[in-house]
Tab-separated table of C-alpha atoms in Angstrom:
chain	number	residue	atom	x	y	z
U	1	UNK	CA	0.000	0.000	0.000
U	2	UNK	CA	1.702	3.510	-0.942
U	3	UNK	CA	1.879	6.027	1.788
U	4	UNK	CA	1.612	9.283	1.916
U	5	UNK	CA	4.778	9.886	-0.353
U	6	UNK	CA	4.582	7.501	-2.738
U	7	UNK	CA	4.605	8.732	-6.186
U	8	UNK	CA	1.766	9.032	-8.435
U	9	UNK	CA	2.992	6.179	-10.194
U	10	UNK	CA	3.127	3.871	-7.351
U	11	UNK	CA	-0.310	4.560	-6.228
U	12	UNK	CA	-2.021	4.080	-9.755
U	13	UNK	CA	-0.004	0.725	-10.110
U	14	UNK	CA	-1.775	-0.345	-6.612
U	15	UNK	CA	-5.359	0.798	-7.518
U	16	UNK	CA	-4.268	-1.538	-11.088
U	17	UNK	CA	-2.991	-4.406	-9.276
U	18	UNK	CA	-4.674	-4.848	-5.518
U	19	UNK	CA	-8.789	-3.768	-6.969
U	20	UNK	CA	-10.401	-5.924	-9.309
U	21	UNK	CA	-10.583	-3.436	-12.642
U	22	UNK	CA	-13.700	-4.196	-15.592
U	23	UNK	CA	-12.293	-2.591	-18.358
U	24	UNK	CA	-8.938	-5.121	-17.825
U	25	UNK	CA	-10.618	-7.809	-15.754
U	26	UNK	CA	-13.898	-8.255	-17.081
U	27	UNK	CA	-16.700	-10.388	-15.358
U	28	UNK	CA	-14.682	-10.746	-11.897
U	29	UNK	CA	-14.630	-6.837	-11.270
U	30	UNK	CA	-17.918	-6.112	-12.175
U	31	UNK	CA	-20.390	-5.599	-8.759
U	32	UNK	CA	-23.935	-5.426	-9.192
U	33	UNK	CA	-24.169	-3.718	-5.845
U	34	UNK	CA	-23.872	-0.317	-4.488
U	35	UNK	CA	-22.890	-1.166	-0.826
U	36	UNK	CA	-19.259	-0.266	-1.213
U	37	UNK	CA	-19.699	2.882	-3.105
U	38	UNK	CA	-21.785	3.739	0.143
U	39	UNK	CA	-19.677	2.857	2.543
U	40	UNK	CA	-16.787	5.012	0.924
U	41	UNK	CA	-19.286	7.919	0.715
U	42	UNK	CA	-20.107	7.408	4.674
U	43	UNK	CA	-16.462	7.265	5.156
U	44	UNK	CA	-15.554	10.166	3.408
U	45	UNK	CA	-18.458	12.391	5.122
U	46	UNK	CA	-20.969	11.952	2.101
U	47	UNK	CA	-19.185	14.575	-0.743
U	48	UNK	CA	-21.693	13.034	-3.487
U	49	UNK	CA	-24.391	15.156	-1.563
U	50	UNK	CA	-22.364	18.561	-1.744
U	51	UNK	CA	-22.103	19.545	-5.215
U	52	UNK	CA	-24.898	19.929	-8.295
U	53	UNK	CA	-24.510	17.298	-10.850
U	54	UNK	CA	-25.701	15.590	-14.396
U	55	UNK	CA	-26.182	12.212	-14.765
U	56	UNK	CA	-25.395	11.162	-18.111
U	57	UNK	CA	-26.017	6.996	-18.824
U	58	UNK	CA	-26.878	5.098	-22.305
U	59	UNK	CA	-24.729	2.632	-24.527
U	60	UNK	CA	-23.655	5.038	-27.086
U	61	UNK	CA	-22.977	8.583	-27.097
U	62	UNK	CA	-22.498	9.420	-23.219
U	63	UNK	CA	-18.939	10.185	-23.421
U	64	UNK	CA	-19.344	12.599	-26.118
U	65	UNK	CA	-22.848	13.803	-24.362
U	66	UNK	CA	-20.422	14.483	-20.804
U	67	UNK	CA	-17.890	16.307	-22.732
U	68	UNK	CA	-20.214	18.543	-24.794
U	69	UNK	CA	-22.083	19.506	-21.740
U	70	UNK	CA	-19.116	19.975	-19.739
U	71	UNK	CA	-17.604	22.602	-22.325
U	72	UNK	CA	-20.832	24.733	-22.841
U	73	UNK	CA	-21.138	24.970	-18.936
U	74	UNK	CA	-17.255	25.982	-18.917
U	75	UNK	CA	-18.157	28.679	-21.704
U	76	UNK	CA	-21.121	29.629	-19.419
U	77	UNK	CA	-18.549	30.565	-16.290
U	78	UNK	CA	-19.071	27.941	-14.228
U	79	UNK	CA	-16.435	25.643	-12.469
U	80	UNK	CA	-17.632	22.493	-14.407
U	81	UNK	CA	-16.534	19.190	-12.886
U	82	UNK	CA	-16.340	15.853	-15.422
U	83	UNK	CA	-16.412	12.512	-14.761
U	84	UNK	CA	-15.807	10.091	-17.375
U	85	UNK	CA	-14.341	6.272	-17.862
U	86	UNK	CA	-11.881	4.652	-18.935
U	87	UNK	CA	-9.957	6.570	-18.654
U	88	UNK	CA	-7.697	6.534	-22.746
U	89	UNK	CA	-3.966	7.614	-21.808
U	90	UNK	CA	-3.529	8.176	-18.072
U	91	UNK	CA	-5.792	7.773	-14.837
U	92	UNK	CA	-6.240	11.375	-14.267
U	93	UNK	CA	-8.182	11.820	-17.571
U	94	UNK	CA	-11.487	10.408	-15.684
U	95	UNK	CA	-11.754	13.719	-13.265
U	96	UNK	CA	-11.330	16.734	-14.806
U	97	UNK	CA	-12.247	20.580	-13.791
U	98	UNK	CA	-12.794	22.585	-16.400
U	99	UNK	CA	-10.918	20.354	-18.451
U	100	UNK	CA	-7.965	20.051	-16.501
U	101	UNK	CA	-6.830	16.961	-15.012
U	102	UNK	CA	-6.964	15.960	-11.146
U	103	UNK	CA	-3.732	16.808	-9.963
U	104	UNK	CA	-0.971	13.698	-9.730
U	105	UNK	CA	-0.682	14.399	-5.681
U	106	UNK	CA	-4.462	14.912	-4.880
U	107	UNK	CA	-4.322	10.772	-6.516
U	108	UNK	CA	-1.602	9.629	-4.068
U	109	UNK	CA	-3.323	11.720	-1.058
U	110	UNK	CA	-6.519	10.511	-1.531
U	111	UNK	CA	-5.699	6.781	-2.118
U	112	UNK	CA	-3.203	7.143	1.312
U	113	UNK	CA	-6.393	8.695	3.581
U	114	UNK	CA	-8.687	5.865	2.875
U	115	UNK	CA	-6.529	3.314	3.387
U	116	UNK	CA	-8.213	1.650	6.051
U	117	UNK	CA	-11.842	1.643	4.372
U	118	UNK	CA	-10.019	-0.099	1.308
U	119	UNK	CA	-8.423	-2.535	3.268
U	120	UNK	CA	-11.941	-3.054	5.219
U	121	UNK	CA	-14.176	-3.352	2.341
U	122	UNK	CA	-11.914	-4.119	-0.614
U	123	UNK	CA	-13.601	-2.483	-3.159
U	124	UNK	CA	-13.308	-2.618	-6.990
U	125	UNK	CA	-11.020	-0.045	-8.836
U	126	UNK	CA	-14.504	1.934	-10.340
U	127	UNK	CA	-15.850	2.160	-6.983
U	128	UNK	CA	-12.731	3.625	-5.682
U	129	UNK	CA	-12.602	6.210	-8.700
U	130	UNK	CA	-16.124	7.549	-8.457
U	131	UNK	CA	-15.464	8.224	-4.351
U	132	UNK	CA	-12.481	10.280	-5.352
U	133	UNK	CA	-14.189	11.927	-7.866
U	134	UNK	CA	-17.072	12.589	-5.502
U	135	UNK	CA	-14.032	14.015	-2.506
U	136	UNK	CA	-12.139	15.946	-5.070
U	137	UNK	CA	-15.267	17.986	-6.709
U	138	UNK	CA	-17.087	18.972	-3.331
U	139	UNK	CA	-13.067	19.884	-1.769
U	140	UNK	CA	-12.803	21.797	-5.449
U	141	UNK	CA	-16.438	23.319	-4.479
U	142	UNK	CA	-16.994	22.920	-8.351
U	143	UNK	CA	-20.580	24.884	-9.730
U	144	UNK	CA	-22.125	21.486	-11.374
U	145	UNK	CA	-20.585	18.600	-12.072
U	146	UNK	CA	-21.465	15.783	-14.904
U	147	UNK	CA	-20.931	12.219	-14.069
U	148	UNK	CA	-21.161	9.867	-16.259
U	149	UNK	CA	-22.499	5.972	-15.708
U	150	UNK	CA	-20.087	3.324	-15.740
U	151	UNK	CA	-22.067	0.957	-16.688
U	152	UNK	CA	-25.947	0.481	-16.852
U	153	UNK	CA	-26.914	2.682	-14.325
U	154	UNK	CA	-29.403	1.301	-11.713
U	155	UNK	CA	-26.402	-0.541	-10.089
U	156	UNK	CA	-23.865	1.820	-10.941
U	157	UNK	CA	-20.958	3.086	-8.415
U	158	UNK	CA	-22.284	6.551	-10.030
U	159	UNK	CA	-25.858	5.970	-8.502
U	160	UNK	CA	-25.698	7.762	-5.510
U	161	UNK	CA	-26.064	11.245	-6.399
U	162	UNK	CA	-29.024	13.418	-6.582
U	163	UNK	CA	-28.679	15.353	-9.779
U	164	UNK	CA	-30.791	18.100	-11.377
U	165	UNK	CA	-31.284	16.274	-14.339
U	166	UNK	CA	-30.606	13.058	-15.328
U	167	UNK	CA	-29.818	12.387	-19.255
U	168	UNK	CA	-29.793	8.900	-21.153
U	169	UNK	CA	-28.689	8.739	-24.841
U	170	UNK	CA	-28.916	5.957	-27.181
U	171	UNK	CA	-29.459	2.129	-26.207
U	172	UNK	CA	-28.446	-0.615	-27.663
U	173	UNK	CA	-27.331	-4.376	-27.220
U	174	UNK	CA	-23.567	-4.047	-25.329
U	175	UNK	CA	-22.812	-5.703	-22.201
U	176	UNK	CA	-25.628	-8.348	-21.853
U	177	UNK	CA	-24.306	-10.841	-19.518
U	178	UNK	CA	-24.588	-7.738	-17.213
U	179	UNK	CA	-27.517	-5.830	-18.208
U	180	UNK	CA	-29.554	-8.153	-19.488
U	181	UNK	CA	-30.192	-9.800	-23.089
U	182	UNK	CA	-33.037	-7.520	-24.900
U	183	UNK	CA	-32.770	-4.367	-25.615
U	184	UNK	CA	-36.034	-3.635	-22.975
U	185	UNK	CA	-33.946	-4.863	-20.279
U	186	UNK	CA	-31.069	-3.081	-20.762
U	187	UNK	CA	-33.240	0.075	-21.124
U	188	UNK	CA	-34.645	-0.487	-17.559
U	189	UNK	CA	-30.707	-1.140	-16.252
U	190	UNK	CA	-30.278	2.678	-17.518
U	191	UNK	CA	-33.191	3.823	-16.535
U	192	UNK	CA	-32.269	3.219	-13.194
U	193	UNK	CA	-30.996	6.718	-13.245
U	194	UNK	CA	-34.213	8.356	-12.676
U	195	UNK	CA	-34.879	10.094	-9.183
U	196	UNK	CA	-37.706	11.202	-7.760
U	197	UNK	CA	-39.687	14.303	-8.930
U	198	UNK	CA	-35.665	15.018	-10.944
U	199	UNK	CA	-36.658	15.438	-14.818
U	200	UNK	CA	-35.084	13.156	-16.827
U	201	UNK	CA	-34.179	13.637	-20.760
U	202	UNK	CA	-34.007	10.717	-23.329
U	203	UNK	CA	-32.010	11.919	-26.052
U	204	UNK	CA	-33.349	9.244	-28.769
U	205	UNK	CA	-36.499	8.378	-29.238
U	206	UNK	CA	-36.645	4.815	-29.926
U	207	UNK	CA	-40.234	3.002	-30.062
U	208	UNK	CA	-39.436	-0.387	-28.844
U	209	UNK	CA	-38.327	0.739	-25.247
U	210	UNK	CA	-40.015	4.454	-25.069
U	211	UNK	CA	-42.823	2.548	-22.766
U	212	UNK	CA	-39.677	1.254	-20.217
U	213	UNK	CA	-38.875	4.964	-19.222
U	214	UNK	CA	-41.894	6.173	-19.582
U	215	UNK	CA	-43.561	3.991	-16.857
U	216	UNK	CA	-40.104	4.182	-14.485
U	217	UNK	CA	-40.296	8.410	-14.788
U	218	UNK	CA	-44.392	7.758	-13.840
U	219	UNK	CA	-43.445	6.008	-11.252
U	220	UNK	CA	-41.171	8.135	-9.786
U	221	UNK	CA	-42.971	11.406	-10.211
U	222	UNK	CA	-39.585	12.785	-12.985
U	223	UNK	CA	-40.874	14.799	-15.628
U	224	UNK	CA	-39.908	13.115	-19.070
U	225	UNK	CA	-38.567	14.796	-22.045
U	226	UNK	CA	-37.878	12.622	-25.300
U	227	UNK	CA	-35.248	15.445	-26.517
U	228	UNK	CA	-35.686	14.392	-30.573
U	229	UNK	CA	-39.246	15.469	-30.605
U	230	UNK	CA	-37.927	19.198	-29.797
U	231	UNK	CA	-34.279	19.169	-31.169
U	232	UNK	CA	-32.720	18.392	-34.835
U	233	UNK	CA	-29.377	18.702	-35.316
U	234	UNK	CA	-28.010	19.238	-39.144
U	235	UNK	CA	-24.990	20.213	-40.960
U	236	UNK	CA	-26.543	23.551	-41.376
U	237	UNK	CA	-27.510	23.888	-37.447
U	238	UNK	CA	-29.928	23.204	-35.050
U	239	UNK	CA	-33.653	23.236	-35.582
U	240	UNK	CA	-36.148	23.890	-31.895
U	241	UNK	CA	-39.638	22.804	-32.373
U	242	UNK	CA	-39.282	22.923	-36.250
U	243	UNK	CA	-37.755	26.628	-36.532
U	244	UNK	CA	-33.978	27.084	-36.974
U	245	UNK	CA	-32.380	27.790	-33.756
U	246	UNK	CA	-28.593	28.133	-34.123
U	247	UNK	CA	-26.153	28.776	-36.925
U	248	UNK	CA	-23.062	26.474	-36.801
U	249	UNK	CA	-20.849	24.393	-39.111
U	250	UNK	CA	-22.135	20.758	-38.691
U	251	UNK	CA	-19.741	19.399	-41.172
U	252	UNK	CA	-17.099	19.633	-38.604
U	253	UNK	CA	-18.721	16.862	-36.384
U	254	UNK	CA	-18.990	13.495	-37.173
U	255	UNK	CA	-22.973	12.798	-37.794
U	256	UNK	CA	-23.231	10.001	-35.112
U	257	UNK	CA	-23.200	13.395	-33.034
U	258	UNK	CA	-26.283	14.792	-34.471
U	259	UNK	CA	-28.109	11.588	-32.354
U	260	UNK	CA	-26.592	13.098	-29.146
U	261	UNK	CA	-26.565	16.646	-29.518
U	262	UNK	CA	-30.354	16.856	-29.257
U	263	UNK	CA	-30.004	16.136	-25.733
U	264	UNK	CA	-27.534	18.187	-24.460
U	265	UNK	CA	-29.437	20.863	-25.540
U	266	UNK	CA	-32.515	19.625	-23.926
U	267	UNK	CA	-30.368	18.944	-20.568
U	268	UNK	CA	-28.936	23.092	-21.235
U	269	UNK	CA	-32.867	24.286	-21.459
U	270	UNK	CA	-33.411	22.739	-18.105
U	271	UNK	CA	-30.536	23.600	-16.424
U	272	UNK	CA	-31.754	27.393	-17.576
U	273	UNK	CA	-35.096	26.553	-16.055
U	274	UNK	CA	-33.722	25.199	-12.560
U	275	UNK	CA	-31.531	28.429	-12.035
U	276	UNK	CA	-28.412	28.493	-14.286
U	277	UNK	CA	-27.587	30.825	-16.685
U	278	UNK	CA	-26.300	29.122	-19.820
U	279	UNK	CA	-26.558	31.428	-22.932
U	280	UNK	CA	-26.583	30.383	-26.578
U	281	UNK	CA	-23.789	32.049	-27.811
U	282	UNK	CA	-21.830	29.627	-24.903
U	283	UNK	CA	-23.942	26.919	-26.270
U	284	UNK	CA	-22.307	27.185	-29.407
U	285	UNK	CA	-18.748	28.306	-28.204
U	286	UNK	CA	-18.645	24.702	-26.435
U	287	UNK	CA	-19.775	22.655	-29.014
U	288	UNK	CA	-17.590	24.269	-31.489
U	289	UNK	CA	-14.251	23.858	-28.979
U	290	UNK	CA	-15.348	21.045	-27.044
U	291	UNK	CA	-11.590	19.074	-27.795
U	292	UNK	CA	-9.591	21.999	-26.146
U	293	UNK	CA	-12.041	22.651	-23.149
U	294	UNK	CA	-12.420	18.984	-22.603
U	295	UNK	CA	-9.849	17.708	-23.696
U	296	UNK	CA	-12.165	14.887	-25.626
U	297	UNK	CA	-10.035	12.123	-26.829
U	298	UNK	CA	-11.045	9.338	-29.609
U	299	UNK	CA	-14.560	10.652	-30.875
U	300	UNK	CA	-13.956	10.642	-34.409
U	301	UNK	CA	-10.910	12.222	-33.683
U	302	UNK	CA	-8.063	13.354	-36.771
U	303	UNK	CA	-5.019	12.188	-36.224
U	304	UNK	CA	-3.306	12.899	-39.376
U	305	UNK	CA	-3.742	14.167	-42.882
U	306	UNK	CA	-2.660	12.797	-46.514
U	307	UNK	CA	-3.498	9.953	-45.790
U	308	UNK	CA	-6.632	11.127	-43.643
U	309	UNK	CA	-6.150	9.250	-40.353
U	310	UNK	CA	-9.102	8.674	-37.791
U	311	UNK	CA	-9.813	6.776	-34.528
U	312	UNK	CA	-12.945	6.095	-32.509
U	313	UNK	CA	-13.674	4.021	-29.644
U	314	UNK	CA	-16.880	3.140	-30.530
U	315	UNK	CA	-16.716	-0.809	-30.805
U	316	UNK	CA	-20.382	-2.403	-30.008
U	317	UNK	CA	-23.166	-2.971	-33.028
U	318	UNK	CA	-24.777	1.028	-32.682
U	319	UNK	CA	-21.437	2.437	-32.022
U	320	UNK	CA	-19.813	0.914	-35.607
U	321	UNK	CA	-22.695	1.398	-37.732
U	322	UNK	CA	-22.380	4.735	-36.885
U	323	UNK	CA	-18.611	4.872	-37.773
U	324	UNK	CA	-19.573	3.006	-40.787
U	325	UNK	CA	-21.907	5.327	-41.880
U	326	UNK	CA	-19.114	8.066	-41.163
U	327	UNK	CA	-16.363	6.916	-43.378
U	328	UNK	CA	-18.980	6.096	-46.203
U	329	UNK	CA	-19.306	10.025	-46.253
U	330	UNK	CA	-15.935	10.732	-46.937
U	331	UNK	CA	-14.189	10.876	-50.652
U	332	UNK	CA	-10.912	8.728	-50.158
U	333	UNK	CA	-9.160	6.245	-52.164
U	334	UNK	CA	-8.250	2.825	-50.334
U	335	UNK	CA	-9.665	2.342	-46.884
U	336	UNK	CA	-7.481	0.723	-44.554
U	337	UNK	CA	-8.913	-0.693	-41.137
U	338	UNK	CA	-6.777	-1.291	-38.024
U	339	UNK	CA	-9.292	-3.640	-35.690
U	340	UNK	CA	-9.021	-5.166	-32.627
U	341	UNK	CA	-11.370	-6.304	-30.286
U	342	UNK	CA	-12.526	-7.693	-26.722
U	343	UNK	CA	-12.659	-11.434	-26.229
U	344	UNK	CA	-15.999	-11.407	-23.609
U	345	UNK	CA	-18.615	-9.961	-26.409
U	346	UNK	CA	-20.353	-11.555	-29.539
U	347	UNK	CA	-18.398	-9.823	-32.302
U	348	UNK	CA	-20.209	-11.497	-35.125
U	349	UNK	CA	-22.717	-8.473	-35.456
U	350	UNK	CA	-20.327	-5.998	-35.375
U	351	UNK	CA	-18.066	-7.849	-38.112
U	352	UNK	CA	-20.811	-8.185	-40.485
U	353	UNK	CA	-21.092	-4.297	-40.464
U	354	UNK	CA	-17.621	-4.030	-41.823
U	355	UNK	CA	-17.139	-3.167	-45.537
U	356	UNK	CA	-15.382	-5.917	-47.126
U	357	UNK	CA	-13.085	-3.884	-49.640
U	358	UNK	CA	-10.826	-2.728	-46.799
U	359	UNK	CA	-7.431	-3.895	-45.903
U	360	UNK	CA	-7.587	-4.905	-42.392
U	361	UNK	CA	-4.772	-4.619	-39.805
U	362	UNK	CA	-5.958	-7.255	-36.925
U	363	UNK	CA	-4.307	-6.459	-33.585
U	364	UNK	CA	-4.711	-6.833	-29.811
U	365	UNK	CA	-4.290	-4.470	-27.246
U	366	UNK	CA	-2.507	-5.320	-24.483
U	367	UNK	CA	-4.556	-6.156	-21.590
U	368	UNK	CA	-6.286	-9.744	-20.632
U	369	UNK	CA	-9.370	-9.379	-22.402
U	370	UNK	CA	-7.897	-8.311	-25.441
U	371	UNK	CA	-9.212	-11.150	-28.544
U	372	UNK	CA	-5.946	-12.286	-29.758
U	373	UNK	CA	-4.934	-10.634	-33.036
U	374	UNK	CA	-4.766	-14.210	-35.276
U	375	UNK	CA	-8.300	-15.290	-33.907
U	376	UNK	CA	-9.560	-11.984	-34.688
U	377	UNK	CA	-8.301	-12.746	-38.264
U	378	UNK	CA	-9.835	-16.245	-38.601
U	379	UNK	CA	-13.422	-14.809	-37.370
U	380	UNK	CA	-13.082	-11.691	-39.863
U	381	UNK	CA	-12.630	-14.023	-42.328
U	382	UNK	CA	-15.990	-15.603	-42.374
U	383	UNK	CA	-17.375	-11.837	-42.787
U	384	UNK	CA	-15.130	-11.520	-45.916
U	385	UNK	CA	-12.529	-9.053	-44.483
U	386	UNK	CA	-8.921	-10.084	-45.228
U	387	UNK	CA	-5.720	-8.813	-43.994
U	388	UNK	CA	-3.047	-9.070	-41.381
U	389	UNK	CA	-2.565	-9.915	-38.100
U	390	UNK	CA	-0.442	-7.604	-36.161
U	391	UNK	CA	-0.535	-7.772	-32.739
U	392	UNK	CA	1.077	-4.662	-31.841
U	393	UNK	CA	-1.067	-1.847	-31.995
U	394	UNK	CA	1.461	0.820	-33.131
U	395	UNK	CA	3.082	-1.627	-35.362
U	396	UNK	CA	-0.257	-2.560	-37.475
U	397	UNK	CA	-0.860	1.321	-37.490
U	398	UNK	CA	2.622	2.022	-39.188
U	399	UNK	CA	2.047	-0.901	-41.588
U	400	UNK	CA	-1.108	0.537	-42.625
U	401	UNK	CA	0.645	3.814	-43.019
U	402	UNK	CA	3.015	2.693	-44.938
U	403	UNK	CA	0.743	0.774	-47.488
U	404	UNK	CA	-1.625	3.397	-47.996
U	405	UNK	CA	-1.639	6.186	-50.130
U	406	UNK	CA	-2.008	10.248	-49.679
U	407	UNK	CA	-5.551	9.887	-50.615
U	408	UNK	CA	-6.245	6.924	-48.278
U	409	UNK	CA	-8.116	6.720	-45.463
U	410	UNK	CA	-6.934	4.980	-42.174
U	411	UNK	CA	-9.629	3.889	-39.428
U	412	UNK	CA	-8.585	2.768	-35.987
U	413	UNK	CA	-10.780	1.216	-33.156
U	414	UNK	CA	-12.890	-1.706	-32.863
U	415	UNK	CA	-12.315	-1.023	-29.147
U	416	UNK	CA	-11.360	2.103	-26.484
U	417	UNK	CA	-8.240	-0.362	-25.542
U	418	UNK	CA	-6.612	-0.171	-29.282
U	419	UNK	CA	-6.972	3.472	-29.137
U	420	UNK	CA	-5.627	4.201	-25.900
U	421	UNK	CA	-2.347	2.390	-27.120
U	422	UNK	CA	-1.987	4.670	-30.041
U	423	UNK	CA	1.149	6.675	-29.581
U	424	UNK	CA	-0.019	9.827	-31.448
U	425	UNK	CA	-3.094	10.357	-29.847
């Protein structure tokens, strides 16, 4: 156990190695409980109860959703808190303040003062991340914070607060031996989210589970906004209750964003309602500069030109279709796909989504649920996608740099694990 000097290093290497971890673990750090994330509040003298918060949960789109309402309340003037996970590059990426990074030493302090409740309790590296997140934004005394769900939502370590709004985006099938195996019962999971007589916004409508959160927000007395039936997002701008709204260059975003943007502005419009004061010309400012406020990593993000070079960690069914859809919009020569994946999901849907006159660079990340790289290839192969197997993330990058052309296009991702290992990110 580090104490109160050990280096940031040596405390982040104990949280990795001493707490069960989901994104490297899997299955055995998963807990569908919340009675350690309660204890550490009790422990800590209950800081989820001493700051305003969002709660942001869905399958696709909630990262981006965090980050675009984190910026717009930073152009607004207030000391914005933002919780996100996993975390891509280093730990301190999952608690920001106005898009700055919780300090190295605040880590190693935090981890050395509850010690004795993590020796008590043992509890799982997520549950230990959203109690420091809680400590650090009420010691920070940050204006609003927005948390984001790790996973689900009714069972999440992030289920303790008591937000002004709460905000789900998209569902779809991702995580099922957790959440459940229909897309119904993974709604309710999320839906879990909704507190009493808080409104809640829906970003998507989508017919087949609109009756799940409809009956949970009755049931709880939350007002219920289905935030496409007011917003729609364009290239050209934003359209409120059919009549153009704002003015701004939608051709910089990737489209997948259009889905989500509808309900950050629905979750703005409340925020106005309950007090705030969040103007449109900050509205815009934070959409338009969300990657420097937030510092927003792997959303369809550029890494290089001639050849075009993008990543995206969007790796379940809804998440690639979208990326699909994405490249399909783009003029480029040869497409050339670096993809690896996780080896606890059914990847056959997502492979069968894949265009079939790429190149593909199969590799593996390198953590223990990582699919290895040559099984990877042998299951692509039944979908019609040929190419290499790499394992080395970097190295199937540089191969596929080196093959393609200036007018090529290079996609990354298949998984948040492949990008995080990308060395120019």
């Amino acid at each position: 156990m580090p104490t109160i000097d050990a280096t940031f290093e040596q405390t982040v290497q104990y949280l990795y190695s001493q707490l069960p971890m989901f994104q490297r673990d899997g299955a055995s750090a998963y807990k569908k409980d919340l009675t350690n994330t309660i204890r550490l509040c009790e422990f800590l003298g209950h800081p989820e109860h001493q700051f305003k918060s969002i709660h942001v949960a869905g399958t696709n789109g909630k990262g981006s959703t965090s980050h675009y309402l984190a910026a717009i309340l930073q152009k607004a003037g207030y000391k914005t808190g933002l919780y996100t996970s996993p975390h891509l590059k280093s730990f301190t990426e999952r608690i920001k303040i106005n898009g700055e990074e919780i300090r190295q030493q605040a880590v190693v302090d935090f981890v050395s003062r509850i010690k004795p409740i993590i020796e008590e309790i043992k509890p799982s590296f997520f549950e230990i991340t959203v109690a420091m997140c809680f400590d650090y934004f009420a010691k920070e005394q940050v204006d609003i914070a927005v948390i984001e769900v790790g996973m689900g939502g009714r069972l999440d370590s992030t289920n303790v607060i008591l937000p002004e709004v709460s905000l789900i985006t998209n569902i779809s099938m991702d995580h099922q031996q957790w959440l459940g195996d229909t897309i119904e019962a993974i709604a309710r999971e999320k839906a879990g989210i909704i507190k009493r007589n808080r409104p809640v916004i829906v970003s998507e409508m989508q017919e087949e589970i609109t009756d799940v959160f409809k009956k949970t927000a009755e049931g709880l007395s939350a007002t219920l906004t289905f935030a496409s039936n007011h917003y729609h997002v364009t290239s050209e701008g934003v359209y409120k209750e059919n009549v153009h709204w704002l003015h701004f260059n939608g051709s910089s975003l990737p489209s997948y964003q259009f889905k989500n943007l509808p309900g950050v502005f629905a979750a703005i419009e409340i925020m106005n309602q309950r007090g705030f004061r969040i103007s449109e010309e900050a509205i815009l400012s934070g959409i338009n500069n969300v990657y420097e406020l937030t510092r927003l990593k792997g959303r369809w993000q550029k890494l290089s030109d001639k050849p075009m070079m993008f990543c995206d960690v969007g790796h379940n069914e809804a998440g690639m279709s979208y990326i699909v859809d994405q490249i399909a919009s783009i003029d480029f020569g040869r497409l050339h796909f670096v993809l690896g994946m996780v080896n606890d999901k059914d990847i056959s849907k997502v492979l069968s989504l894949l265009p079939n006159n790429a190149v593909y660079y199969f590799c593996q990340a390198k953590i223990p649920r990582a699919l290895n790289a040559e099984v990877l290839s042998e299951k692509a192969r039944q979908f019609g996608l040929f190419g290499t197997a790499i394992k080395d993330v970097n190295e199937a990058v540089n191969e596929a740099r080196s093959n393609a052309g200036i007018n090529d296009l290079i996609f990354i991702g298949g998984s948040n694990f492949v990008v995080a290992e990308l060395d120019n990110l």
